[in-house]
Structures are given as C-alpha cells and as structure tokens.
Amino acid sequence: MRKVYLVGAGPGDPELITVKGLRMIREADVILYDRLVNPDLLKEARPDAELVYCGKKPDAHTMSQDTINHLLVKFANQGKTVVRLKGGDPFIFGRGGEEAEVLVQKHIPFEIVPGITAGSAVPTYAGIPLTHRGLSTSVAFIAGVTKKGEDLDAYWSKYAGIDTLCIYMGVKNLPLICAQLIKHGKSPDMPAALIRWGTTEKQETAVGTLGNLSEKAAGLRNPSLLIIGEVVKLRDELKWFEQLPAAPACTG
C-alpha cells in the first residue's frame, strides 16, 4: 500500500536517529534525502531502493520544493513506500508541514516520524544547555533569515527578552543579527556561540559575545547553529564531546 513517511534523520550523528526512523529507511522503496542527512544512514536502505538527492545549499538548490512535492506524489501514486528523509526534525525548519499539506490535498496517506532537531542536539554536544536554573527559563528557535522587505526591527525586537536564542540559518546575517539584538536591548557582553557541523567529528565551536562573535567566528560557514544567552558560559565546564579521545587510526 502506498504511503509517505516524513522522517527526521537527526542532527548529523547517525546514531541519533530514532528506532522508527531507521526502520522506515530499511523498508522504503524510495528515499528522497536532504544534504545534511548522514550518508551512513543511506547504507541501511535496501539494495533495490531508489535514492533521490534533494539537497539544498544556501542559494543553490538541487531541485525546487515544488519538484520535491511532485516526486512525493508521483512515487506514492506508483504504489511505493516513500521516505522523505530530512536532517533534524521534519517540522522544525524542515518544510515538513508544507509537504504534508500537499499529501493531504492529494489524498495520500502519510506519517510523520520526528527527529532530534539540531536546535537541541548541537548545543548539547557543544556543552551548552538551552535551559539552566538561574540562567535560562525560556528558549526560542528562530530563523536567521527573513522575508525580503520584512521589517527587521519588528522581527528581532520580539526576541530580545528571551533568555536563550537558538538561531538556524544565521551565518550569512551574523553581524546583522548581533547588531539587531544589541539595538533592542541585549548587552554587547551577552555570551554567544556559533557551532559548525554539530554532533559530527567535524564539529567546531567559536565562542564570544554579541559584540565580538562576528569577528571570532569569521572562519565558520554553513551548516552552523547560533546560540545566544548566559548558558553559553557553561561550555567551559561542560564541553564533553570535543574532549573525547579520537578514534584509533586503522593500521590494517
């Protein structure tokens, strides 16, 4: 029976996928997968499964969202079990809601398989708790890009009073984001961190303040996650992942 599964692949470490997500990969006839899906997860697919790359880089999309929607409907109407494999969680900056709406319109049965979003996992691997008694009782997941022509003051002023800000897609506009938050009340001395390739062996973290992070993180590019708040100060004590011993080199 045809069905589409919108599956969260997790934040990068392949072991962070859910049990159900892994099962759906193994059962799928077709897998449409994103750029940030760990390739090791695709090795779990059946040998005869069709793998379709739908990766999107900033300003460089392999295929449009309309094309992806069309393929989901096309493969499902061929009677296939389809997995739409997304980095992180399908419903957190993953366009899973848009794809689910299309499936509803086309009367195609579907399931959502949640994944661990980068917004929670990446700061955890960097030793930064999003909430902490005495430091943070509020968190917001925010897009670091806005619609063309959107009022930036109106957009960023909404978030200046939140304890911890977890900002996706914030690299390109990092100087603007820092300036806007300072303008609307956050201190230039507020701790901030930019984490690249979080939860993977390539993870890098730059730490500073709103006033100097743009300079300290100048060498980091996408994919990166921006964390702003007093909780960043805990990283010095809690940065467990980057202190793990490296895996032994193969000598065979």
mmCIF file of C-alpha atoms in Angstrom:
data_model
loop_
_atom_site.group_PDB
_atom_site.id
_atom_site.type_symbol
_atom_site.label_atom_id
_atom_site.label_comp_id
_atom_site.label_asym_id
_atom_site.label_seq_id
_atom_site.Cartn_x
_atom_site.Cartn_y
_atom_site.Cartn_z
ATOM 1 C CA MET A 1 0.000 0.000 0.000
ATOM 2 C CA ARG A 2 1.301 3.428 -0.906
ATOM 3 C CA LYS A 3 2.365 5.671 1.953
ATOM 4 C CA VAL A 4 4.767 8.558 2.542
ATOM 5 C CA TYR A 5 6.845 8.831 5.694
ATOM 6 C CA LEU A 6 8.359 12.217 6.553
ATOM 7 C CA VAL A 7 11.328 11.092 8.631
ATOM 8 C CA GLY A 8 13.710 13.133 10.751
ATOM 9 C CA ALA A 9 17.256 11.828 10.347
ATOM 10 C CA GLY A 10 18.602 13.713 13.353
ATOM 11 C CA PRO A 11 21.327 16.360 13.559
ATOM 12 C CA GLY A 12 24.308 14.586 11.957
ATOM 13 C CA ASP A 13 25.488 11.794 14.223
ATOM 14 C CA PRO A 14 23.868 8.724 12.566
ATOM 15 C CA GLU A 15 23.296 7.088 15.955
ATOM 16 C CA LEU A 16 20.869 9.853 16.896
ATOM 17 C CA ILE A 17 18.136 8.710 14.505
ATOM 18 C CA THR A 18 15.062 7.159 16.151
ATOM 19 C CA VAL A 19 14.395 3.425 16.077
ATOM 20 C CA LYS A 20 11.280 4.000 13.953
ATOM 21 C CA GLY A 21 13.140 6.305 11.561
ATOM 22 C CA LEU A 22 15.780 3.638 10.966
ATOM 23 C CA ARG A 23 13.110 1.005 10.378
ATOM 24 C CA MET A 24 11.415 3.164 7.748
ATOM 25 C CA ILE A 25 14.728 3.675 5.908
ATOM 26 C CA ARG A 26 15.179 -0.097 5.800
ATOM 27 C CA GLU A 27 11.657 -0.684 4.473
ATOM 28 C CA ALA A 28 11.420 2.115 1.900
ATOM 29 C CA ASP A 29 11.074 1.611 -1.843
ATOM 30 C CA VAL A 30 12.176 5.202 -2.489
ATOM 31 C CA ILE A 31 14.144 7.625 -0.292
ATOM 32 C CA LEU A 32 14.262 11.338 -1.082
ATOM 33 C CA TYR A 33 17.042 12.679 1.128
ATOM 34 C CA ASP A 34 18.476 16.071 2.064
ATOM 35 C CA ARG A 35 22.043 17.426 2.077
ATOM 36 C CA LEU A 36 22.575 17.184 5.838
ATOM 37 C CA VAL A 37 21.494 13.546 6.152
ATOM 38 C CA ASN A 38 24.483 11.454 7.232
ATOM 39 C CA PRO A 39 25.424 9.158 4.294
ATOM 40 C CA ASP A 40 25.860 6.245 6.718
ATOM 41 C CA LEU A 41 22.082 6.168 7.152
ATOM 42 C CA LEU A 42 21.585 5.567 3.430
ATOM 43 C CA LYS A 43 23.666 2.389 3.733
ATOM 44 C CA GLU A 44 20.756 0.979 5.744
ATOM 45 C CA ALA A 45 18.437 1.169 2.715
ATOM 46 C CA ARG A 46 17.533 -1.959 0.743
ATOM 47 C CA PRO A 47 19.861 -2.652 -2.199
ATOM 48 C CA ASP A 48 16.973 -2.171 -4.607
ATOM 49 C CA ALA A 49 15.694 1.051 -3.028
ATOM 50 C CA GLU A 50 15.773 4.149 -5.218
ATOM 51 C CA LEU A 51 17.735 7.035 -3.667
ATOM 52 C CA VAL A 52 16.916 10.568 -4.830
ATOM 53 C CA TYR A 53 19.077 13.506 -3.696
ATOM 54 C CA CYS A 54 17.106 16.671 -2.887
ATOM 55 C CA GLY A 55 19.869 18.656 -1.216
ATOM 56 C CA LYS A 56 19.701 22.399 -0.751
ATOM 57 C CA LYS A 57 22.585 24.711 -0.016
ATOM 58 C CA PRO A 58 22.006 28.409 0.654
ATOM 59 C CA ASP A 59 21.242 29.973 -2.740
ATOM 60 C CA ALA A 60 21.962 26.660 -4.516
ATOM 61 C CA HIS A 61 19.088 24.157 -4.583
ATOM 62 C CA THR A 62 19.392 20.819 -6.389
ATOM 63 C CA MET A 63 15.652 20.908 -7.026
ATOM 64 C CA SER A 64 12.808 23.208 -6.112
ATOM 65 C CA GLN A 65 10.339 22.476 -3.336
ATOM 66 C CA ASP A 66 7.615 22.132 -5.972
ATOM 67 C CA THR A 67 9.653 19.408 -7.676
ATOM 68 C CA ILE A 68 10.148 17.572 -4.391
ATOM 69 C CA ASN A 69 6.411 17.753 -3.712
ATOM 70 C CA HIS A 70 5.715 16.403 -7.198
ATOM 71 C CA LEU A 71 8.079 13.451 -6.684
ATOM 72 C CA LEU A 72 6.488 12.526 -3.358
ATOM 73 C CA VAL A 73 3.094 12.357 -5.040
ATOM 74 C CA LYS A 74 4.428 10.596 -8.143
ATOM 75 C CA PHE A 75 6.191 7.785 -6.273
ATOM 76 C CA ALA A 76 3.292 7.313 -3.860
ATOM 77 C CA ASN A 77 0.851 7.016 -6.771
ATOM 78 C CA GLN A 78 3.063 4.266 -8.173
ATOM 79 C CA GLY A 79 2.182 2.261 -5.061
ATOM 80 C CA LYS A 80 5.599 2.690 -3.434
ATOM 81 C CA THR A 81 6.554 3.204 0.181
ATOM 82 C CA VAL A 82 8.265 6.595 0.166
ATOM 83 C CA VAL A 83 10.578 8.042 2.807
ATOM 84 C CA ARG A 84 11.299 11.751 2.757
ATOM 85 C CA LEU A 85 14.472 11.826 4.844
ATOM 86 C CA LYS A 86 15.279 15.181 6.385
ATOM 87 C CA GLY A 87 18.088 16.424 8.590
ATOM 88 C CA GLY A 88 16.927 17.142 12.121
ATOM 89 C CA ASP A 89 13.150 17.136 12.582
ATOM 90 C CA PRO A 90 10.688 17.444 9.671
ATOM 91 C CA PHE A 91 8.573 20.075 11.439
ATOM 92 C CA ILE A 92 11.376 22.381 12.647
ATOM 93 C CA PHE A 93 12.630 24.466 9.728
ATOM 94 C CA GLY A 94 12.316 21.369 7.551
ATOM 95 C CA ARG A 95 9.306 22.233 5.383
ATOM 96 C CA GLY A 96 7.657 19.049 6.571
ATOM 97 C CA GLY A 97 4.407 20.885 7.140
ATOM 98 C CA GLU A 98 4.349 22.085 3.533
ATOM 99 C CA GLU A 99 4.956 18.592 2.207
ATOM 100 C CA ALA A 100 2.313 17.114 4.495
ATOM 101 C CA GLU A 101 -0.209 19.679 3.217
ATOM 102 C CA VAL A 102 0.445 18.553 -0.361
ATOM 103 C CA LEU A 103 -0.104 14.917 0.614
ATOM 104 C CA VAL A 104 -3.386 15.823 2.287
ATOM 105 C CA GLN A 105 -4.523 17.655 -0.868
ATOM 106 C CA LYS A 106 -3.662 14.610 -2.990
ATOM 107 C CA HIS A 107 -5.342 12.168 -0.551
ATOM 108 C CA ILE A 108 -2.092 10.283 0.032
ATOM 109 C CA PRO A 109 -1.674 8.621 3.456
ATOM 110 C CA PHE A 110 1.387 9.725 5.406
ATOM 111 C CA GLU A 111 3.112 9.589 8.775
ATOM 112 C CA ILE A 112 5.486 11.993 10.482
ATOM 113 C CA VAL A 113 8.472 10.398 12.212
ATOM 114 C CA PRO A 114 10.000 13.077 14.451
ATOM 115 C CA GLY A 115 13.748 13.507 14.642
ATOM 116 C CA ILE A 116 16.157 15.138 17.070
ATOM 117 C CA THR A 117 16.478 18.711 15.875
ATOM 118 C CA ALA A 118 19.847 20.431 15.610
ATOM 119 C CA GLY A 119 18.449 23.112 17.887
ATOM 120 C CA SER A 120 18.574 20.793 20.891
ATOM 121 C CA ALA A 121 21.337 18.338 19.941
ATOM 122 C CA VAL A 122 24.032 20.683 18.625
ATOM 123 C CA PRO A 123 24.301 22.907 21.715
ATOM 124 C CA THR A 124 24.184 19.756 23.859
ATOM 125 C CA TYR A 125 27.222 18.380 22.012
ATOM 126 C CA ALA A 126 28.937 21.749 22.474
ATOM 127 C CA GLY A 127 28.316 21.647 26.229
ATOM 128 C CA ILE A 128 25.640 24.365 26.205
ATOM 129 C CA PRO A 129 22.330 23.557 27.942
ATOM 130 C CA LEU A 130 19.457 25.543 26.473
ATOM 131 C CA THR A 131 17.846 25.889 29.902
ATOM 132 C CA HIS A 132 19.553 26.044 33.265
ATOM 133 C CA ARG A 133 18.223 27.044 36.683
ATOM 134 C CA GLY A 134 19.186 30.630 37.403
ATOM 135 C CA LEU A 135 20.330 31.332 33.841
ATOM 136 C CA SER A 136 17.584 30.428 31.377
ATOM 137 C CA THR A 137 13.910 29.557 31.674
ATOM 138 C CA SER A 138 12.928 30.468 28.107
ATOM 139 C CA VAL A 139 14.162 29.353 24.696
ATOM 140 C CA ALA A 140 13.236 30.351 21.154
ATOM 141 C CA PHE A 141 14.083 28.574 17.892
ATOM 142 C CA ILE A 142 14.486 31.325 15.294
ATOM 143 C CA ALA A 143 15.249 31.608 11.585
ATOM 144 C CA GLY A 144 18.231 33.869 10.987
ATOM 145 C CA VAL A 145 16.894 34.915 7.598
ATOM 146 C CA THR A 146 13.796 36.989 6.983
ATOM 147 C CA LYS A 147 11.461 37.559 4.074
ATOM 148 C CA LYS A 148 12.532 40.141 1.543
ATOM 149 C CA GLY A 149 11.295 43.537 2.658
ATOM 150 C CA GLU A 150 10.398 42.386 6.189
ATOM 151 C CA ASP A 151 10.792 44.971 8.967
ATOM 152 C CA LEU A 152 13.983 43.869 10.731
ATOM 153 C CA ASP A 153 13.323 45.927 13.846
ATOM 154 C CA ALA A 154 9.885 44.368 14.250
ATOM 155 C CA TYR A 155 11.318 40.876 13.675
ATOM 156 C CA TRP A 156 14.289 40.983 16.060
ATOM 157 C CA SER A 157 12.712 43.103 18.795
ATOM 158 C CA LYS A 158 10.390 40.163 19.574
ATOM 159 C CA TYR A 159 13.309 38.037 20.740
ATOM 160 C CA ALA A 160 15.474 40.408 22.766
ATOM 161 C CA GLY A 161 13.801 39.432 26.054
ATOM 162 C CA ILE A 162 14.122 35.655 25.645
ATOM 163 C CA ASP A 163 16.846 34.036 27.761
ATOM 164 C CA THR A 164 18.295 31.650 25.160
ATOM 165 C CA LEU A 165 18.119 32.110 21.406
ATOM 166 C CA CYS A 166 18.787 29.164 19.100
ATOM 167 C CA ILE A 167 19.152 30.579 15.600
ATOM 168 C CA TYR A 168 19.114 28.474 12.456
ATOM 169 C CA MET A 169 20.483 29.815 9.163
ATOM 170 C CA GLY A 170 22.300 32.605 10.959
ATOM 171 C CA VAL A 171 25.777 32.574 9.403
ATOM 172 C CA LYS A 172 25.147 34.904 6.468
ATOM 173 C CA ASN A 173 23.471 37.534 8.635
ATOM 174 C CA LEU A 174 25.546 37.086 11.781
ATOM 175 C CA PRO A 175 26.737 40.726 12.068
ATOM 176 C CA LEU A 176 23.215 41.993 11.415
ATOM 177 C CA ILE A 177 21.678 39.602 13.972
ATOM 178 C CA CYS A 178 24.122 40.650 16.683
ATOM 179 C CA ALA A 179 23.608 44.337 15.909
ATOM 180 C CA GLN A 180 19.823 43.995 15.935
ATOM 181 C CA LEU A 181 19.731 42.183 19.277
ATOM 182 C CA ILE A 182 22.026 44.780 20.845
ATOM 183 C CA LYS A 183 19.865 47.539 19.391
ATOM 184 C CA HIS A 184 16.785 46.025 21.016
ATOM 185 C CA GLY A 185 18.208 45.582 24.488
ATOM 186 C CA LYS A 186 20.607 42.644 24.745
ATOM 187 C CA SER A 187 24.008 43.509 26.161
ATOM 188 C CA PRO A 188 27.035 43.502 23.829
ATOM 189 C CA ASP A 189 28.627 41.327 26.525
ATOM 190 C CA MET A 190 25.936 38.625 26.226
ATOM 191 C CA PRO A 191 27.701 35.271 25.614
ATOM 192 C CA ALA A 192 27.224 33.737 22.179
ATOM 193 C CA ALA A 193 28.496 30.714 20.254
ATOM 194 C CA LEU A 194 28.497 29.529 16.669
ATOM 195 C CA ILE A 195 28.713 25.750 16.203
ATOM 196 C CA ARG A 196 29.538 24.188 12.822
ATOM 197 C CA TRP A 197 28.849 20.567 11.844
ATOM 198 C CA GLY A 198 27.458 19.903 15.309
ATOM 199 C CA THR A 199 27.320 16.293 16.602
ATOM 200 C CA THR A 200 29.789 15.115 13.931
ATOM 201 C CA GLU A 201 33.535 14.515 14.032
ATOM 202 C CA LYS A 202 33.947 17.822 12.162
ATOM 203 C CA GLN A 203 32.304 19.874 14.918
ATOM 204 C CA GLU A 204 33.860 23.294 15.561
ATOM 205 C CA THR A 205 32.733 25.926 18.040
ATOM 206 C CA ALA A 206 33.532 29.639 18.218
ATOM 207 C CA VAL A 207 32.638 31.410 21.466
ATOM 208 C CA GLY A 208 32.421 35.121 22.154
ATOM 209 C CA THR A 209 29.840 37.788 22.868
ATOM 210 C CA LEU A 210 27.265 39.615 20.802
ATOM 211 C CA GLY A 211 29.829 42.362 20.455
ATOM 212 C CA ASN A 212 32.656 40.231 19.058
ATOM 213 C CA LEU A 213 31.301 36.900 17.800
ATOM 214 C CA SER A 214 31.227 38.048 14.172
ATOM 215 C CA GLU A 215 34.987 38.513 14.365
ATOM 216 C CA LYS A 216 35.712 35.366 16.387
ATOM 217 C CA ALA A 217 33.570 33.162 14.120
ATOM 218 C CA ALA A 218 34.723 34.665 10.837
ATOM 219 C CA GLY A 219 36.134 31.339 9.626
ATOM 220 C CA LEU A 220 32.969 29.295 10.187
ATOM 221 C CA ARG A 221 30.484 28.650 7.385
ATOM 222 C CA ASN A 222 27.280 26.659 6.961
ATOM 223 C CA PRO A 223 25.971 24.388 8.330
ATOM 224 C CA SER A 224 26.170 26.216 11.637
ATOM 225 C CA LEU A 225 23.890 26.974 14.564
ATOM 226 C CA LEU A 226 23.978 30.194 16.574
ATOM 227 C CA ILE A 227 23.317 30.131 20.340
ATOM 228 C CA ILE A 228 22.928 33.350 22.340
ATOM 229 C CA GLY A 229 22.436 33.521 26.109
ATOM 230 C CA GLU A 230 24.071 33.276 29.523
ATOM 231 C CA VAL A 231 24.032 29.467 29.219
ATOM 232 C CA VAL A 232 26.935 29.703 26.754
ATOM 233 C CA LYS A 233 29.160 30.425 29.781
ATOM 234 C CA LEU A 234 28.676 26.813 30.904
ATOM 235 C CA ARG A 235 30.529 25.468 27.870
ATOM 236 C CA ASP A 236 33.961 25.788 29.503
ATOM 237 C CA GLU A 237 32.867 23.311 32.158
ATOM 238 C CA LEU A 238 30.545 21.073 30.127
ATOM 239 C CA LYS A 239 32.158 20.695 26.674
ATOM 240 C CA TRP A 240 32.258 16.903 26.794
ATOM 241 C CA PHE A 241 32.100 15.981 23.098
ATOM 242 C CA GLU A 242 35.077 17.912 21.772
ATOM 243 C CA GLN A 243 37.210 16.466 24.567
ATOM 244 C CA LEU A 244 36.536 12.841 23.682
ATOM 245 C CA PRO A 245 39.648 10.921 22.592
ATOM 246 C CA ALA A 246 39.978 10.500 18.837
ATOM 247 C CA ALA A 247 39.150 7.106 17.399
ATOM 248 C CA PRO A 248 42.244 4.968 16.847
ATOM 249 C CA ALA A 249 43.630 5.051 13.323
ATOM 250 C CA CYS A 250 43.247 1.932 11.173
ATOM 251 C CA THR A 251 46.567 0.147 10.749
ATOM 252 C CA GLY A 252 45.399 -2.831 8.735
#
